[in-house]
Coordinates of C-alpha atoms and ligand atoms in Angstrom, one line a residue:
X984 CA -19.1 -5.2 35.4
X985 CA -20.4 -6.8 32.1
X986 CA -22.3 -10.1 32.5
X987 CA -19.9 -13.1 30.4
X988 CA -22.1 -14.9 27.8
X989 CA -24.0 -18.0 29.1
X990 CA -21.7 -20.1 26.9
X991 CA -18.3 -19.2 29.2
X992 CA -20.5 -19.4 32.3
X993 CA -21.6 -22.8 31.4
X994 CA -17.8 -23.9 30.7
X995 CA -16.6 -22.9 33.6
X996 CA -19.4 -24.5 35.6
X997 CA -18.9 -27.5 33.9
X998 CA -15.2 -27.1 34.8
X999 CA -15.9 -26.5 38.0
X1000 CA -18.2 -29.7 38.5
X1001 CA -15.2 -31.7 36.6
X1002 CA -13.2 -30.9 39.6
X1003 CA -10.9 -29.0 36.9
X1004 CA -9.0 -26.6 39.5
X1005 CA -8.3 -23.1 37.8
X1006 CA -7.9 -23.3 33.8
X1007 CA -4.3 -22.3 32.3
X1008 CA -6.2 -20.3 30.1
X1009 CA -9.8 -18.5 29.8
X1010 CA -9.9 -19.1 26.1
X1011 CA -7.7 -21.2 23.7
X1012 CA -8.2 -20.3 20.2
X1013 CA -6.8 -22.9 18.0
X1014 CA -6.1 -23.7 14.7
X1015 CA -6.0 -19.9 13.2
X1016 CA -4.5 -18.4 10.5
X1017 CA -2.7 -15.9 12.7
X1018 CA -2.3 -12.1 11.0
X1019 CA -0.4 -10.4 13.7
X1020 CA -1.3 -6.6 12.6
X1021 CA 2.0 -6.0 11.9
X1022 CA 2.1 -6.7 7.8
X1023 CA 4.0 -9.9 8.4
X1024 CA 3.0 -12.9 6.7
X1025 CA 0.1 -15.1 8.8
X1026 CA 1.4 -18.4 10.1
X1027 CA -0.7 -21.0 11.9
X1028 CA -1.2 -20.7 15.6
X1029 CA -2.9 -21.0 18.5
X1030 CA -4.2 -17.7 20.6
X1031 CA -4.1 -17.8 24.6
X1032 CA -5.8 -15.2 26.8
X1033 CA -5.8 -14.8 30.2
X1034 CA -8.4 -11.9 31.7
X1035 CA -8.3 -9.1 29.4
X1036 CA -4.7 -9.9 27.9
X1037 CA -3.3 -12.5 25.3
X1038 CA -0.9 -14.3 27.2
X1039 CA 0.5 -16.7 24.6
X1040 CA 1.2 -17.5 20.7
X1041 CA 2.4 -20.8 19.6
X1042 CA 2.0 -23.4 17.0
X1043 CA 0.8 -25.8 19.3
X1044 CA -0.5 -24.7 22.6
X1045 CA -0.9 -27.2 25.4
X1046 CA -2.8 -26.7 28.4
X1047 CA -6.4 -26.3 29.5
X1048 CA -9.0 -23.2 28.7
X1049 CA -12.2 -22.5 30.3
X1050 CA -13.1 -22.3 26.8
X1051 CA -11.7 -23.3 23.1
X1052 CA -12.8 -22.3 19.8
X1053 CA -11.1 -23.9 16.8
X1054 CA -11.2 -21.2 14.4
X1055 CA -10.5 -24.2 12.0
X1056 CA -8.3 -22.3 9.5
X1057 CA -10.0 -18.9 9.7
X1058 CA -7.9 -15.3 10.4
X1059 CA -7.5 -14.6 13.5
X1060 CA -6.4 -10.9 13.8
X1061 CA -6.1 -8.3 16.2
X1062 CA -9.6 -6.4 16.7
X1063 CA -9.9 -3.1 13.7
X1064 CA -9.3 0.6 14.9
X1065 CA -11.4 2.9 13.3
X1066 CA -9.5 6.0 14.0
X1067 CA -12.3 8.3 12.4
X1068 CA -15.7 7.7 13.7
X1069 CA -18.7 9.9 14.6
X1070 CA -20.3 6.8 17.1
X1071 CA -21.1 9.3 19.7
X1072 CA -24.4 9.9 17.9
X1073 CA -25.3 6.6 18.7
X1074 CA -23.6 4.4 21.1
X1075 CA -25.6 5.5 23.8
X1076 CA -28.7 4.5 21.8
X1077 CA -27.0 1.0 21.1
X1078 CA -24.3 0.6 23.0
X1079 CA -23.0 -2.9 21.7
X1080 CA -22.0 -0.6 18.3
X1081 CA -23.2 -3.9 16.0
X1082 CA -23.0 -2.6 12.7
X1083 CA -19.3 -1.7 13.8
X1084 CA -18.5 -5.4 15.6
X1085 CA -19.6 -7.3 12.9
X1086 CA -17.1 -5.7 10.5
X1087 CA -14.4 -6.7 12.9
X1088 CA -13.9 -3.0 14.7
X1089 CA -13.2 -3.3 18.6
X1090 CA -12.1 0.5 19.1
X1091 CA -13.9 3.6 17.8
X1092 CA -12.2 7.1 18.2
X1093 CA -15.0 9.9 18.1
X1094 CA -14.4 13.7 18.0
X1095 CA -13.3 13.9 14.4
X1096 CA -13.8 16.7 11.8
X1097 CA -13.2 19.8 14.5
X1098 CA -16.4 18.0 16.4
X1099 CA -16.4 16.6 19.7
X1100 CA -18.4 16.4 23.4
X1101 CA -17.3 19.3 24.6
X1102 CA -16.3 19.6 28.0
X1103 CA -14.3 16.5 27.0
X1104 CA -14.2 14.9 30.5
X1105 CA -18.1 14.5 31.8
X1106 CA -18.7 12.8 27.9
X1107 CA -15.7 9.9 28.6
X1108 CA -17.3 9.4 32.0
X1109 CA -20.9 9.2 30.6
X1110 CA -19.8 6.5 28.4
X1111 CA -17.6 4.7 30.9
X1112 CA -20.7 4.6 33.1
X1113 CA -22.4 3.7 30.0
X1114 CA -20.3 0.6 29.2
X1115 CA -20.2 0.1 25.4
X1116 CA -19.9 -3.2 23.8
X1117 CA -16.1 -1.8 22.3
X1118 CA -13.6 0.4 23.1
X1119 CA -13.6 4.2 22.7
X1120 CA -11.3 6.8 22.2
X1121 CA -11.4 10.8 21.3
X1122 CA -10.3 13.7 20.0
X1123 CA -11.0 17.1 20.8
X1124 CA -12.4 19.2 18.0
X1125 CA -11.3 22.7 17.3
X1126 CA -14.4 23.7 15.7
X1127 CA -15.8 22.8 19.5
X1128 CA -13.4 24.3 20.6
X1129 CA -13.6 27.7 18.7
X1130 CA -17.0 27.9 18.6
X1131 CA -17.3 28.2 22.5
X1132 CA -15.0 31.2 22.3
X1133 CA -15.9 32.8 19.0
X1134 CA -19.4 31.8 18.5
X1135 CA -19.6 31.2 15.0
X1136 CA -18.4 34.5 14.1
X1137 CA -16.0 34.8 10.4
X1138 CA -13.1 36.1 12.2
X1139 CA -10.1 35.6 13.6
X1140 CA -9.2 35.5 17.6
X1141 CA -8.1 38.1 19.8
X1142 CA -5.1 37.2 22.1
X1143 CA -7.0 36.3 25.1
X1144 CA -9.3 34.5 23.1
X1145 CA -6.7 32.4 21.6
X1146 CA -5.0 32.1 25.1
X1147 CA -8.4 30.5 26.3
X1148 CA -8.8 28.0 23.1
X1149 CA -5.5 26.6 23.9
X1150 CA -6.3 26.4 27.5
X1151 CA -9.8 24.3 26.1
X1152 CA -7.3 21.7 24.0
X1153 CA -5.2 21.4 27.0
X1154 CA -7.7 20.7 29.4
X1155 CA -9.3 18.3 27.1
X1156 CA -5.7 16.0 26.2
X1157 CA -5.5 16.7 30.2
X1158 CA -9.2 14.9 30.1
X1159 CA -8.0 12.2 28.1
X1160 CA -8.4 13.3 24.1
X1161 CA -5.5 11.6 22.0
X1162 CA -5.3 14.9 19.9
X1163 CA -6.7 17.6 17.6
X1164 CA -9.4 17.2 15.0
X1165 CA -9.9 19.9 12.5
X1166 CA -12.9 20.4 9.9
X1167 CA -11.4 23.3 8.3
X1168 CA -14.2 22.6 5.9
X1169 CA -16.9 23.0 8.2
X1170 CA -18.4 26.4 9.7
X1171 CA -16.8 27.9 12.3
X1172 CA -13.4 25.7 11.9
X1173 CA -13.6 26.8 7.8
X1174 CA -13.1 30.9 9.5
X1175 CA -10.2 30.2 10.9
X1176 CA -6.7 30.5 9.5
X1177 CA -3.7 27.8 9.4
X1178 CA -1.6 30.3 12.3
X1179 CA -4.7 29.9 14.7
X1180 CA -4.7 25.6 14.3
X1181 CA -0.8 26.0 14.4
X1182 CA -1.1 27.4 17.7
X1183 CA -3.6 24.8 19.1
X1184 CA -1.8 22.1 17.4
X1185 CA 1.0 22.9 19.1
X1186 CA -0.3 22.5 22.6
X1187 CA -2.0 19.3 21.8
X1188 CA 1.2 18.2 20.5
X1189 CA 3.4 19.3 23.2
X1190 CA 0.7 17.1 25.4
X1191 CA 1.6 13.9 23.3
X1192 CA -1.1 14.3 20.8
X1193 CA -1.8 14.2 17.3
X1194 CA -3.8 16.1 14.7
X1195 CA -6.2 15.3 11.7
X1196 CA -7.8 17.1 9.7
X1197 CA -11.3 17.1 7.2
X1198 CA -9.5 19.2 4.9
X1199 CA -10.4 22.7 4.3
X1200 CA -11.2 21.5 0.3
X1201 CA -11.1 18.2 -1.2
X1202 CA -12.4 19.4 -4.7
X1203 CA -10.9 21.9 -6.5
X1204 CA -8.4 23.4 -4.0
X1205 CA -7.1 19.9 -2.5
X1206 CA -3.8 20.3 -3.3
X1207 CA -3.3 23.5 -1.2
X1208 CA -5.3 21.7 1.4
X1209 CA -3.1 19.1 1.7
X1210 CA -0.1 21.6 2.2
X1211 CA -1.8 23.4 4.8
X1212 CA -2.5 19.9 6.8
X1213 CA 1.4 19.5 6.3
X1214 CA 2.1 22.5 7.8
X1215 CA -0.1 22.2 10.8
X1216 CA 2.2 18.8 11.6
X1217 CA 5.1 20.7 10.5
X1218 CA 5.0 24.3 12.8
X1219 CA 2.8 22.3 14.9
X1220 CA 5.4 19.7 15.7
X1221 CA 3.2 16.9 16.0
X1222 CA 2.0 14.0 13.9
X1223 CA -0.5 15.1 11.4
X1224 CA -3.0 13.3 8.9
X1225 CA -5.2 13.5 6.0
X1226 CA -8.9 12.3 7.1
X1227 CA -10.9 10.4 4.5
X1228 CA -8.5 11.8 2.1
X1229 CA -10.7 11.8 -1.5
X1230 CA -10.8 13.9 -4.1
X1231 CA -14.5 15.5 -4.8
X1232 CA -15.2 16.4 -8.3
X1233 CA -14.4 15.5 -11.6
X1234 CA -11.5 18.7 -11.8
X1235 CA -10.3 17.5 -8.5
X1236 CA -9.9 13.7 -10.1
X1237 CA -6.5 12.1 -10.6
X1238 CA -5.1 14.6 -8.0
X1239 CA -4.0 12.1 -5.8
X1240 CA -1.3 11.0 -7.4
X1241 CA -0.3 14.7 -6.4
X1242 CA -1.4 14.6 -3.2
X1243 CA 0.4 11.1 -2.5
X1244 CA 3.7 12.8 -3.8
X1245 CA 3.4 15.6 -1.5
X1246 CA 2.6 13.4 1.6
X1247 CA 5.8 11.3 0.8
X1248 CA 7.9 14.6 0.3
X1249 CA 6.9 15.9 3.7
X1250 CA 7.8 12.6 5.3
X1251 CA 11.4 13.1 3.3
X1252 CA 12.1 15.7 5.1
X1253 CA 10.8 14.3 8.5
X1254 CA 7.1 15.3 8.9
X1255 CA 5.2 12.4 10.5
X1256 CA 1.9 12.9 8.1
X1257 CA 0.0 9.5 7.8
X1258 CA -3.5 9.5 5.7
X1259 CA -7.0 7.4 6.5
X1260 CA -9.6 6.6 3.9
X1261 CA -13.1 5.1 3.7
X1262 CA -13.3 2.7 0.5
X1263 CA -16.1 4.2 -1.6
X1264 CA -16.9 6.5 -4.0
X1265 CA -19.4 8.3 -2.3
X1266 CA -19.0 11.0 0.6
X1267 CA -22.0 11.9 3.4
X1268 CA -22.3 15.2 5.3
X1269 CA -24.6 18.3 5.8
X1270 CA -26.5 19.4 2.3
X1271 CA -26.1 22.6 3.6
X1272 CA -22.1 22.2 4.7
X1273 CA -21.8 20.6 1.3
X1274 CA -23.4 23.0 -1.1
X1275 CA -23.7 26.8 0.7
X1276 CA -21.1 28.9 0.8
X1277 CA -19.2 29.4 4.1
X1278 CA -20.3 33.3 4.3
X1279 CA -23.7 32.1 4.4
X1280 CA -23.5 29.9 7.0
X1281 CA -21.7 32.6 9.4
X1282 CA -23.5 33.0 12.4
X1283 CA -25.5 30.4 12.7
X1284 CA -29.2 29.4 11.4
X1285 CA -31.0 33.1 12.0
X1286 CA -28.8 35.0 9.7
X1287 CA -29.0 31.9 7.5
X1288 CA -32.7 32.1 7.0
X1289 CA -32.4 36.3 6.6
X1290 CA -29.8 36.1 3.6
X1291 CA -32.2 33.4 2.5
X1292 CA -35.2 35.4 2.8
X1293 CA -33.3 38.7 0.7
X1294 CA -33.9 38.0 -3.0
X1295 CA -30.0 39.2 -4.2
X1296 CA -28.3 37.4 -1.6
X1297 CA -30.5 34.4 -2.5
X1298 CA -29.5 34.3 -6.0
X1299 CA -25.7 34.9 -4.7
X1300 CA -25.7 31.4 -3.0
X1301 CA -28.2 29.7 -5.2
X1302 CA -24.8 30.6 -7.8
X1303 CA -23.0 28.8 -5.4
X1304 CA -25.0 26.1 -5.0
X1305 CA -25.5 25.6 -8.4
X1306 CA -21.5 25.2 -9.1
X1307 CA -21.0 23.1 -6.2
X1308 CA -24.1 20.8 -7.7
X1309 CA -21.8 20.9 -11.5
X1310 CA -18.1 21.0 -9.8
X1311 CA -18.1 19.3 -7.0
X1312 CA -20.4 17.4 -4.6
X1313 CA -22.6 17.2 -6.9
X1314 CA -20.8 15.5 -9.3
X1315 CA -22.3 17.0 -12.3
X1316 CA -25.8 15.8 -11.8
X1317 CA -28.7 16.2 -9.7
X1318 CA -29.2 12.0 -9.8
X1319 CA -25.6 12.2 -7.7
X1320 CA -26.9 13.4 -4.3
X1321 CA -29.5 11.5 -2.2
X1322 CA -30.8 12.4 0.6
X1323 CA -29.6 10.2 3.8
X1324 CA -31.9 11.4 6.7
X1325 CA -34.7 14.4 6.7
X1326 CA -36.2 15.5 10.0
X1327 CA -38.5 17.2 8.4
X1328 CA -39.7 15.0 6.1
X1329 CA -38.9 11.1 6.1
X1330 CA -40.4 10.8 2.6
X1331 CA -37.2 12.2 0.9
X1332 CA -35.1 9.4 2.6
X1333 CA -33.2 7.2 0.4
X1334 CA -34.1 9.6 -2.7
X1335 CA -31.9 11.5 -5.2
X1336 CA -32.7 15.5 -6.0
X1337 CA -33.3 14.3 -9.2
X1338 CA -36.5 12.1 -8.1
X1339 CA -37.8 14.4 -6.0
X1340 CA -37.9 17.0 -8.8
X1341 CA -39.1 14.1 -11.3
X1342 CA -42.1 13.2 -8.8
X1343 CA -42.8 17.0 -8.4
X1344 CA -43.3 16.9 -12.4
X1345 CA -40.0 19.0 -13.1
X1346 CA -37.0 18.1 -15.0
X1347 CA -34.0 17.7 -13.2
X1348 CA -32.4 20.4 -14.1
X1349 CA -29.2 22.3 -12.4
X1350 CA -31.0 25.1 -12.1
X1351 CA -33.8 23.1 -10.4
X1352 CA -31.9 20.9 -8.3
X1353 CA -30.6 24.1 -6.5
X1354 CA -34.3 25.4 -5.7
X1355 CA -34.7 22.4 -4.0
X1356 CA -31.8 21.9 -2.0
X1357 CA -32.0 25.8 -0.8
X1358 CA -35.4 24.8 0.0
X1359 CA -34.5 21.5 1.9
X1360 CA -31.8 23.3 3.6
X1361 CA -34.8 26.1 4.8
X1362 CA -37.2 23.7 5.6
X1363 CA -34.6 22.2 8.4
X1364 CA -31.9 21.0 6.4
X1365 CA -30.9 17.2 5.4
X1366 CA -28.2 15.0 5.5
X1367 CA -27.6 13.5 2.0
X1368 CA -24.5 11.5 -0.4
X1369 CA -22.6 12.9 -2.8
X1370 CA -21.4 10.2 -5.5
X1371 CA -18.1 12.8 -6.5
X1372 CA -15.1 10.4 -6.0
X1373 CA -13.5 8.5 -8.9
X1374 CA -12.5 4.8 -8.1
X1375 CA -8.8 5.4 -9.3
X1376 CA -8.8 7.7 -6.9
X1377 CA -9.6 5.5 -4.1
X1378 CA -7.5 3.0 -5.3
X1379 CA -4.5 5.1 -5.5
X1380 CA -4.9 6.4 -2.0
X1381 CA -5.5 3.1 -0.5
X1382 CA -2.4 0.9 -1.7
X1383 CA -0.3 3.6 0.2
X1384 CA 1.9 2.4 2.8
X1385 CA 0.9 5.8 4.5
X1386 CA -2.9 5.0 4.5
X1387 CA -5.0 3.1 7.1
X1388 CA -9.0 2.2 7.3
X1389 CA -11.4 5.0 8.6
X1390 CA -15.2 4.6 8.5
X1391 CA -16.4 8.4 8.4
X1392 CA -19.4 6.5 9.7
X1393 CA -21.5 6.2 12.6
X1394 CA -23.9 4.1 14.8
X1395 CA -27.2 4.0 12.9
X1396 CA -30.9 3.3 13.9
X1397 CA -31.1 0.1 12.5
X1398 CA -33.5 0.3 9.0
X1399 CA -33.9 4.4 10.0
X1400 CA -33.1 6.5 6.9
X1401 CA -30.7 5.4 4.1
X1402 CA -27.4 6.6 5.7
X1403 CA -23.8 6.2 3.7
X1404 CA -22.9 2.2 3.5
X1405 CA -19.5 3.0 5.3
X1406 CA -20.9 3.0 8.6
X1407 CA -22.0 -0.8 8.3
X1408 CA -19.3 -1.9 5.1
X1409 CA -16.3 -0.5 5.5
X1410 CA -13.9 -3.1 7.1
X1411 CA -15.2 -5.8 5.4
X1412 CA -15.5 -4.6 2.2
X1413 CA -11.6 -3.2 1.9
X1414 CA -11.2 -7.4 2.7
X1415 CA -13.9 -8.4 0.8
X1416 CA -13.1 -5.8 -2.7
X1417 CA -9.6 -5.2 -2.6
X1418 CA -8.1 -8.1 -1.1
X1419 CA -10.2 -10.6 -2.6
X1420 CA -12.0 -9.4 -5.5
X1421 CA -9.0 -7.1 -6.9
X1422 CA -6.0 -8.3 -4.8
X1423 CA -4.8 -4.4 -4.6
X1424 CA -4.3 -5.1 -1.2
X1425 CA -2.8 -8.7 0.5
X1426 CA -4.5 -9.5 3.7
X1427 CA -1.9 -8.6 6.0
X1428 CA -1.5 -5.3 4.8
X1429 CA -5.1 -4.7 4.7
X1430 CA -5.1 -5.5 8.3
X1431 CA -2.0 -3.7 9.4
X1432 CA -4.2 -0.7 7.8
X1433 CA -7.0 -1.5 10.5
X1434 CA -4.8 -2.7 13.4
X1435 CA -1.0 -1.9 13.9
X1436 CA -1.3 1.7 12.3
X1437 CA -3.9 3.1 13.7
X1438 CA -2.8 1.9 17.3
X1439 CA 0.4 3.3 16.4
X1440 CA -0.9 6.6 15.0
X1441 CA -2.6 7.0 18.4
X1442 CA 0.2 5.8 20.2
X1443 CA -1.7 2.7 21.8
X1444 CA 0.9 0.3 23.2
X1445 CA -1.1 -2.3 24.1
X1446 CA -3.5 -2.6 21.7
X1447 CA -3.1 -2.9 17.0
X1448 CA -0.5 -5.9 17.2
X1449 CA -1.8 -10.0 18.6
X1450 CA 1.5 -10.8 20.2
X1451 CA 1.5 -11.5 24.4
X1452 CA 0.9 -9.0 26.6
X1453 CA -0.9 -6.9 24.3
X1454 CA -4.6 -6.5 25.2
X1455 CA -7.5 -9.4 23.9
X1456 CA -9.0 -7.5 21.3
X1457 CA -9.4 -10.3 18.4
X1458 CA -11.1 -11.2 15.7
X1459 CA -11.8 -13.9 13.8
X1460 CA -13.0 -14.0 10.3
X1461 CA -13.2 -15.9 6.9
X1462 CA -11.3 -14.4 4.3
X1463 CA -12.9 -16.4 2.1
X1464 CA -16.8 -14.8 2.5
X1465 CA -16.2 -11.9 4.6
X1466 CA -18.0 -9.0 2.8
X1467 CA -20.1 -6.2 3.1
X1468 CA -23.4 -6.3 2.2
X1469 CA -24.9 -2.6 2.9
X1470 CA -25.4 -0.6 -0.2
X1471 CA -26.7 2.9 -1.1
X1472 CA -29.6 1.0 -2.4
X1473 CA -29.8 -1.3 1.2
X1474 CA -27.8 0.8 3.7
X1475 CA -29.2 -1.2 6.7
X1476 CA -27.4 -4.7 6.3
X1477 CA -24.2 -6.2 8.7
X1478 CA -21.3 -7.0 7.1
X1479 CA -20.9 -11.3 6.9
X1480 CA -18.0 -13.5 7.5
X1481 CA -16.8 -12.4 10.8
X1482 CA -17.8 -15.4 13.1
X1483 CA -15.6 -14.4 16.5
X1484 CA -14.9 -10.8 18.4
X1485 CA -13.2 -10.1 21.2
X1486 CA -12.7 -7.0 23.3
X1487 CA -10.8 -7.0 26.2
X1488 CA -11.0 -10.8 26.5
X1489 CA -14.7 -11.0 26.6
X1490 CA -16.8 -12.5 23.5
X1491 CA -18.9 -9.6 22.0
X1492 CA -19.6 -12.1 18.5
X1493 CA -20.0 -15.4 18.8
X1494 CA -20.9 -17.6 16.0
X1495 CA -21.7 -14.5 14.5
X1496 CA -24.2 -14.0 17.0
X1497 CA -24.3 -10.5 19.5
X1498 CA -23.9 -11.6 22.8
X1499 CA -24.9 -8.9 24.5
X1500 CA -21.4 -8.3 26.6
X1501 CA -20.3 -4.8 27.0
X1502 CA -16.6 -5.1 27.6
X1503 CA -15.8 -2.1 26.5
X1504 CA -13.3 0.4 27.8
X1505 CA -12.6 4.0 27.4
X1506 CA -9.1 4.6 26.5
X1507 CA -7.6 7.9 28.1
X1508 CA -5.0 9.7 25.7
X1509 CA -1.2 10.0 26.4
X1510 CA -1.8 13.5 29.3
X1511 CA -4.8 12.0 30.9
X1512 CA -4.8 13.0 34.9
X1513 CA -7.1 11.1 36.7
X1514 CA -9.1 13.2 38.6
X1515 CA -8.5 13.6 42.5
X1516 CA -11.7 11.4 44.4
X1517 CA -13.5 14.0 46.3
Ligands
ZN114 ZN1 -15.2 14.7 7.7

């Protein structure tokens, strides 16, 4: 049980020494601007809940509450879904998930890029024990997955070892994933090929699940990417998606006007394939994922450091490295890639390749800004930001009917390194930047890109729409002076204008103040079997 915040517990006690018998209602919220989730236009109304559940929508709603709030014009909307989120790194460090409430987000699914907890099952009843401040949801990931049976070895299954990954994806969707993330990208998930994810998609899919992918290339090869995650859904048989669709690289740039055609195509001829997207122009992941070739990553972190320590296999990646730097991540230049967190040394946090060369009294060469990052990635590796993404790129994907709102991001230590803005921004700044600002984007369809279609893409019935019966998971915001505020500069600043949250019918936000209510629940996946009691 999470403790209510002192404000309900002194309404009802005030209630109570009123003589008021039970309330209709355990909070009224009046005089919203109603978006539904659904994309229709918002009309004024008032918001009932009862418990955990709305229980009524009306112009006018009579009756008493043990509590009202006159949202006095503002949105009120159903809570935001962040379908791709990699929260598990720190909700059990801060388990209220701030940075993500005061955006608006009231669910977080975890597990994406072929990465999740792993047995599935002990990790959801960790963080049910846990009791996060909003809901959570997972995938399985079949780099997880594959690594447990393959190690990290370049090569593909044997029978029995296929056999025993599909077993893994059932047992998790029987544990309660929603589906199947892929990071064909990432080492081991980038060794395997599309007839080994075909034949795990299939049993996640026959379970009710879905699948998404981190593309095996968003750069130069995107467009046969996208095909690929096509055909998973399509041989698969089960709805598939483009995560934090982008394309990386100046060669790679106007591409998705491509990729957008062959997404609609696809759904022509009846492939559910839907797309999510994080609105900047920046991506975050691994310098060494980024900017090593996959061969050099086989085998994990020994055999890394010998092909490191061998002077012609050294040059071989540093070649690599250097065209990933010009072609892609890099976006040309060694001012395009900052470092986001360093283990090893905090120093470099928050700073480009191109200033630590500059303060080491080199120029910032190519050749230069590939030393280093071979260096960094010896020394214990980094995580860094890649400005690679052209805004009309962004733009394009995001008016999409096919496209909803995905973070990418995570639960940070607040003011600890200078991680990507998405993880604090995102929400509010699609409302904030292209709804307001640029108008690409009216509010209601902004937030059936956060609500109904993520809900739906997970296949959550009771959650994505504000209508009654579906579960209390609101938010109320100013459309107005919602906006982000974190920056690459600044990472470490909440997102403003979101004044009331919701989850589950308890008040995580209020007055834009945390009130330390952990209402969250973890939400079990379409074959969940609830274990036996012992
Ligand atoms: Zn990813």
């Amino acid at each position: 049980m999470t403790r209510p915040p002192l404000a309900v517990l002194v309404a009802a006690a005030l209630a109570f020494a009123a003589g008021v018998g039970a309330a209709d209602y355990d909070l009224l919220i009046r005089n919203g601007r109603v978006v539904d989730g659904t994309g229709a236009p918002w009309r004024r109304a008032d918001v009932a809940v009862h418990g955990d559940t709305i229980v009524a929508v009306a112009q006018h709603l009579d009756g008493t509450a043990r509590r009202v709030v006159d949202a006095g014009g503002r949105v009120v909307a159903p809570g935001f879904i962040d379908l791709h989120s990699h929260a598990r790194r720190g909700i059990f460090e801060v388990p209220s998930a701030e940075n993500y409430v005061r955006q608006g987000v009231t669910t977080l699914v975890e597990g994406p890029d072929g990465s999740s907890a792993l047995p599935l099952g002990p990790f959801l009843d960790k963080l049910e024990a846990l009791g996060p401040g909003v809901n959570f949801a997972s995938l399985v990931g079949h780099g997880s997955i594959r690594e447990a049976v393959l190690g990290r070895a370049n090569r593909a299954p044997a029978a029995a070892e296929l056999a025993r990954m599909q077993e893994l994806v059932r047992q998790a969707m029987r544990e309660g994933a929603f589906g199947l993330s892929t990071g064909l990208f990432y080492v081991p998930g980038s060794f395997a090929r599309t007839d080994e994810v075909i034949a795990l998609a299939r049993v996640a899919g026959e379970l009710g699940g879905i699948h998404t992918s981190h593309m095996r290339d968003e750069a130069g090869l995107v467009l046969e990417s996208v095909k690929e995650t096509i055909a998973i859904g399509e041989e698969g048989h089960l709805p598939t998606q483009l995560t934090h669709h982008k394309m990386i690289g100046r060669a790679a740039w106007g591409r998705s006007a491509e990729s957008l055609r062959l997404v609609q195509e696809a759904r022509e001829r009846g492939v559910d394939v839907t797309i999510d997207q994080y609105p900047y122009t920046a991506s975050s992941t691994a310098l060494a994922a980024a900017l090593l070739p996959a061969w050099a990553l086989e085998g994990g972190a020994e055999p890394l450091r010998r092909r490191l320590a061998d002077p012609a296999e050294r040059a071989r990646i540093l070649e690599v490295v250097k065209d990933k730097i010009r072609n892609e991540r890099g976006g040309g230049d060694p001012r395009n890639i900052a470092i986001a967190a360093c283990g090893f040394d905090r120093t470099l946090e928050g700073r480009t390749l191109a200033d630590i060369l500059q303060g080491r009294g080199l120029p910032p060469t190519l050749e230069n800004a590939g030393v280093l990052a071979l260096e960094i990635v010896e020394r214990g590796g980094a995580s860094a930001i890649f400005h690679a993404i052209s805004e009309e790129d962004v733009e394009r994907i995001l008016v999409s009917p096919y496209t909803m709102i995905a973070s990418d991001g995570e639960i940070p230590a607040f003011g600890q390194g200078a991680p990507h803005p998405r993880s604090y921004g995102t929400f509010a700044r699609v409302l904030a930047v292209y709804v307001r600002e640029k108008k690409l984007l009216t509010l209601e369809e902004a937030v059936r890109k956060m609500t109904s279609l993520p809900a739906a893409r997970l296949g959550l019935g009771d959650r994505g729409v504000l209508r009654p019966g579906m579960k209390a998971d609101l938010v109320v915001l100013d459309p107005g002076t919602i906006r982000d505020r974190a920056t690459f500069e600044k990472p470490h600043q909440y997102a403003e204008g979101v004044s009331l949250v919701i989850v589950n019918g308890e008040v995580v936000l209020d007055a834009e103040r945390m009130t330390g209510a952990r209402p969250g629940r973890v939400l079990r996946g379409p074959a969940f079997v609830r274990p036996k009691a012992p």
